[in-house]
């Protein structure tokens, strides 16, 4: 079973700070990488996807991918209390006829007002 | 656009009983996924359908779990008989197509199962 590893946290940052969330994956053939946010008692919602090496920015969120190091990260700038949630890293493995999504266990983020 | 619908939202059963969950994906989405999320863990893929065919069911405990997607739309997931360790949230998700590795998955609200 290929793995996706995340620090479970909790990660605590003050309001307005940058939150940095990290994820490593074991399958070198992985093609697509996602960050989902999951509030307590709710279902995951996609906040970022990234497919090629480098940075991808969307508002306060920046995803970073380094395929050589098998590492993907999410930066949240100007963190808000509403960003407090569990952040799930997900990796699509496979190819050809199809793929399978593997999720990490998630990192709990607390943003203190 | 209506999202992914699931029912029931909550279910409490005793071990060895059976239970079924229902999912209606977003209209036009070819791919449907069932995930199991145990408290404190990430979602684990149980089965993936493309239209009404199974793409992956390698992590489905086939001795007790079954799933079907008739007519390539709605899907049901059944557990028979249930065990204590089946207590989890069962998430259904759908995406437009599975041939695209970057296809966005949209999740339903989930069904929280408690097995006593």
Short mmCIF file of C-alpha atoms in Angstrom, two decimals:
data_model
loop_
_atom_site.label_atom_id
_atom_site.label_comp_id
_atom_site.label_asym_id
_atom_site.label_seq_id
_atom_site.Cartn_x
_atom_site.Cartn_y
_atom_site.Cartn_z
CA UNK A 1 0.00 0.00 0.00
CA UNK A 2 1.48 3.28 -1.13
CA UNK A 3 1.52 5.91 1.60
CA UNK A 4 0.87 9.58 2.10
CA UNK A 5 2.36 10.97 5.29
CA UNK A 6 1.39 14.09 7.17
CA UNK A 7 2.24 15.48 10.57
CA UNK A 8 -0.96 15.01 12.56
CA UNK A 9 -0.40 18.22 14.54
CA UNK A 10 -2.07 20.06 15.97
CA UNK A 11 -0.35 23.02 14.36
CA UNK A 12 -1.15 26.24 16.17
CA UNK A 13 -0.48 29.66 14.63
CA UNK A 14 -1.58 33.17 15.60
CA UNK A 15 -4.05 35.04 13.45
CA UNK A 16 -2.31 36.76 10.55
CA UNK A 17 0.66 34.38 10.52
CA UNK A 18 1.67 31.93 7.78
CA UNK A 19 0.66 28.31 8.34
CA UNK A 20 2.85 25.71 6.64
CA UNK A 21 1.51 22.21 6.10
CA UNK A 22 3.64 19.40 4.73
CA UNK A 23 3.07 16.06 3.06
CA UNK A 24 5.30 13.32 1.67
CA UNK A 25 4.27 10.46 -0.60
CA UNK A 26 5.86 7.17 -1.51
CA UNK A 27 4.74 6.50 -5.11
CA UNK A 28 7.13 8.16 -7.58
CA UNK A 29 4.58 7.63 -10.33
CA UNK A 30 2.02 9.89 -8.69
CA UNK A 31 0.66 12.47 -11.06
CA UNK A 32 -1.76 14.73 -9.22
CA UNK A 33 -1.76 16.24 -5.77
CA UNK A 34 -4.55 17.82 -3.80
CA UNK A 35 -5.19 19.65 -0.57
CA UNK A 36 -8.60 19.27 1.03
CA UNK A 37 -9.94 21.12 4.03
CA UNK A 38 -12.23 19.29 6.44
CA UNK A 39 -14.08 21.06 9.22
CA UNK A 40 -15.08 18.98 12.21
CA UNK A 41 -18.12 16.88 11.39
CA UNK A 42 -18.11 17.93 7.74
CA UNK A 43 -16.93 16.33 4.53
CA UNK A 44 -13.68 17.25 2.74
CA UNK A 45 -13.68 20.13 0.29
CA UNK A 46 -10.98 20.76 -2.31
CA UNK A 47 -8.95 23.92 -1.84
CA UNK A 48 -5.93 23.36 -4.10
CA UNK A 49 -4.67 21.00 -6.76
CA UNK A 50 -1.18 20.90 -8.27
CA UNK A 51 0.28 18.76 -11.04
CA UNK A 52 3.75 20.10 -11.90
CA UNK A 53 6.82 21.06 -9.92
CA UNK A 54 6.89 24.52 -8.44
CA UNK A 55 4.38 26.80 -6.79
CA UNK A 56 0.72 27.41 -7.47
CA UNK A 57 -1.03 30.33 -5.82
CA UNK A 58 -4.74 30.88 -5.26
CA UNK A 59 -5.62 33.77 -3.02
CA UNK A 60 -4.11 33.20 0.42
CA UNK A 61 -3.17 29.62 -0.45
CA UNK A 62 0.03 28.44 -2.14
CA UNK A 63 0.70 24.82 -2.99
CA UNK A 64 4.29 23.71 -3.58
CA UNK A 65 5.33 20.49 -5.30
CA UNK A 66 8.75 18.85 -5.50
CA UNK A 67 8.46 15.51 -7.28
CA UNK A 68 12.17 14.71 -6.89
CA UNK A 69 11.80 14.91 -3.12
CA UNK A 70 8.26 13.46 -3.21
CA UNK A 71 7.06 16.39 -1.19
CA UNK A 72 4.06 18.67 -1.40
CA UNK A 73 3.20 21.54 0.91
CA UNK A 74 0.46 24.09 1.50
CA UNK A 75 1.07 27.60 2.77
CA UNK A 76 -1.76 29.66 4.17
CA UNK A 77 -0.94 33.36 4.38
CA UNK A 78 -2.70 35.77 6.73
CA UNK A 79 -4.24 32.85 8.61
CA UNK A 80 -7.74 33.41 9.97
CA UNK A 81 -9.60 31.63 12.77
CA UNK A 82 -11.95 30.34 10.07
CA UNK A 83 -8.98 28.41 8.62
CA UNK A 84 -8.99 26.19 11.71
CA UNK A 85 -9.69 22.73 10.32
CA UNK A 86 -8.01 19.49 9.35
CA UNK A 87 -6.06 19.68 6.10
CA UNK A 88 -5.88 16.47 4.10
CA UNK A 89 -3.19 15.82 1.52
CA UNK A 90 -4.30 13.52 -1.29
CA UNK A 91 -2.29 11.92 -4.07
CA UNK A 92 -3.54 10.27 -7.25
CA UNK A 93 -1.56 7.15 -8.09
CA UNK A 94 -1.70 5.04 -11.18
CA UNK A 95 -2.31 5.91 -14.78
CA UNK A 96 -3.27 4.21 -17.97
CA UNK A 97 -6.79 3.00 -17.41
CA UNK A 98 -7.35 4.78 -14.16
CA UNK A 99 -6.02 6.10 -10.87
CA UNK A 100 -6.62 5.76 -7.17
CA UNK A 101 -6.69 8.55 -4.62
CA UNK A 102 -4.71 8.03 -1.43
CA UNK A 103 -5.33 10.41 1.47
CA UNK A 104 -3.03 11.25 4.32
CA UNK A 105 -4.35 11.24 7.88
CA UNK A 106 -4.53 15.04 7.92
CA UNK A 107 -2.97 17.86 9.91
CA UNK A 108 -5.11 19.73 12.42
CA UNK A 109 -4.61 23.47 12.23
CA UNK A 110 -5.65 25.92 14.94
CA UNK A 111 -5.52 29.64 14.23
CA UNK A 112 -5.63 31.65 17.46
CA UNK A 113 -7.43 34.98 17.40
CA UNK B 1 -26.01 22.64 -9.27
CA UNK B 2 -27.08 20.09 -6.68
CA UNK B 3 -24.29 18.39 -4.78
CA UNK B 4 -23.72 14.76 -3.90
CA UNK B 5 -26.61 13.44 -1.82
CA UNK B 6 -26.30 10.69 0.77
CA UNK B 7 -28.72 8.99 3.11
CA UNK B 8 -29.15 8.28 5.88
CA UNK B 9 -26.98 10.86 7.65
CA UNK B 10 -26.70 8.79 10.81
CA UNK B 11 -27.19 5.12 11.57
CA UNK B 12 -26.79 3.14 14.76
CA UNK B 13 -26.89 -0.66 14.59
CA UNK B 14 -25.76 -3.61 16.65
CA UNK B 15 -22.92 -5.83 15.53
CA UNK B 16 -23.89 -8.59 13.14
CA UNK B 17 -26.78 -6.53 11.77
CA UNK B 18 -26.83 -5.31 8.19
CA UNK B 19 -26.95 -1.74 6.92
CA UNK B 20 -27.17 0.01 3.57
CA UNK B 21 -26.15 3.47 2.47
CA UNK B 22 -27.36 5.34 -0.58
CA UNK B 23 -25.59 7.92 -2.75
CA UNK B 24 -26.77 10.08 -5.61
CA UNK B 25 -23.86 11.77 -7.42
CA UNK B 26 -23.81 15.10 -9.16
CA UNK B 27 -25.73 14.90 -12.42
CA UNK B 28 -23.49 13.93 -15.31
CA UNK B 29 -20.61 12.67 -13.18
CA UNK B 30 -19.33 9.38 -14.54
CA UNK B 31 -17.19 8.37 -11.59
CA UNK B 32 -18.44 7.56 -8.11
CA UNK B 33 -16.34 6.75 -5.06
CA UNK B 34 -17.10 5.28 -1.65
CA UNK B 35 -14.69 6.12 1.15
CA UNK B 36 -14.51 5.00 4.75
CA UNK B 37 -13.21 7.58 7.22
CA UNK B 38 -12.44 6.35 10.71
CA UNK B 39 -12.13 9.04 13.39
CA UNK B 40 -8.69 10.65 13.26
CA UNK B 41 -7.79 9.15 9.90
CA UNK B 42 -8.00 10.24 6.30
CA UNK B 43 -10.62 8.81 3.96
CA UNK B 44 -9.81 5.34 2.64
CA UNK B 45 -11.10 4.40 -0.80
CA UNK B 46 -13.38 1.35 -0.65
CA UNK B 47 -14.61 1.21 -4.22
CA UNK B 48 -14.55 3.33 -7.36
CA UNK B 49 -17.06 3.07 -10.20
CA UNK B 50 -16.88 4.52 -13.66
CA UNK B 51 -20.41 4.56 -14.96
CA UNK B 52 -21.66 1.18 -13.73
CA UNK B 53 -18.34 -0.66 -13.90
CA UNK B 54 -15.89 -1.17 -11.03
CA UNK B 55 -12.52 0.55 -11.52
CA UNK B 56 -10.99 -0.35 -8.14
CA UNK B 57 -12.27 -2.34 -5.18
CA UNK B 58 -8.96 -3.57 -3.82
CA UNK B 59 -9.64 -2.24 -0.31
CA UNK B 60 -13.25 -3.36 -0.06
CA UNK B 61 -13.68 -6.15 2.53
CA UNK B 62 -15.63 -8.31 0.15
CA UNK B 63 -16.64 -10.88 2.76
CA UNK B 64 -18.96 -8.31 4.34
CA UNK B 65 -19.12 -5.23 2.11
CA UNK B 66 -20.83 -4.97 -1.25
CA UNK B 67 -21.61 -2.09 -3.53
CA UNK B 68 -23.45 -1.57 -6.75
CA UNK B 69 -24.16 1.26 -9.12
CA UNK B 70 -27.13 0.39 -11.24
CA UNK B 71 -27.65 2.32 -14.46
CA UNK B 72 -24.47 4.29 -13.79
CA UNK B 73 -26.15 6.80 -11.50
CA UNK B 74 -27.16 6.05 -7.89
CA UNK B 75 -25.12 3.71 -5.77
CA UNK B 76 -25.65 1.64 -2.64
CA UNK B 77 -23.05 0.35 -0.22
CA UNK B 78 -24.03 -2.53 2.06
CA UNK B 79 -22.40 -4.05 5.10
CA UNK B 80 -23.53 -7.51 6.21
CA UNK B 81 -22.80 -8.44 8.94
CA UNK B 82 -21.42 -5.32 10.62
CA UNK B 83 -18.51 -5.39 13.04
CA UNK B 84 -17.53 -2.92 15.74
CA UNK B 85 -14.58 -1.75 13.63
CA UNK B 86 -16.95 -0.66 10.86
CA UNK B 87 -17.92 2.37 12.95
CA UNK B 88 -16.90 5.28 10.74
CA UNK B 89 -18.17 7.95 8.40
CA UNK B 90 -18.93 6.64 4.93
CA UNK B 91 -18.32 9.27 2.31
CA UNK B 92 -19.55 9.21 -1.24
CA UNK B 93 -17.85 11.38 -3.84
CA UNK B 94 -18.25 11.90 -7.56
CA UNK B 95 -16.19 13.36 -10.36
CA UNK B 96 -16.80 14.14 -13.99
CA UNK B 97 -14.46 11.46 -15.43
CA UNK B 98 -11.82 9.05 -14.16
CA UNK B 99 -9.54 9.22 -17.17
CA UNK B 100 -8.22 12.52 -15.95
CA UNK B 101 -5.92 12.08 -12.96
CA UNK B 102 -6.58 15.66 -11.96
CA UNK B 103 -10.33 15.33 -11.91
CA UNK B 104 -11.90 17.09 -8.91
CA UNK B 105 -13.85 14.91 -6.50
CA UNK B 106 -16.91 16.39 -4.81
CA UNK B 107 -17.93 14.83 -1.52
CA UNK B 108 -21.36 14.25 -0.06
CA UNK B 109 -22.16 14.98 3.60
CA UNK B 110 -21.40 11.42 4.66
CA UNK B 111 -23.21 8.80 6.72
CA UNK B 112 -22.00 8.36 10.28
CA UNK B 113 -22.30 4.69 11.27
CA UNK B 114 -22.06 3.54 14.85
CA UNK B 115 -21.89 -0.19 15.49
CA UNK B 116 -22.66 -1.20 19.09
#
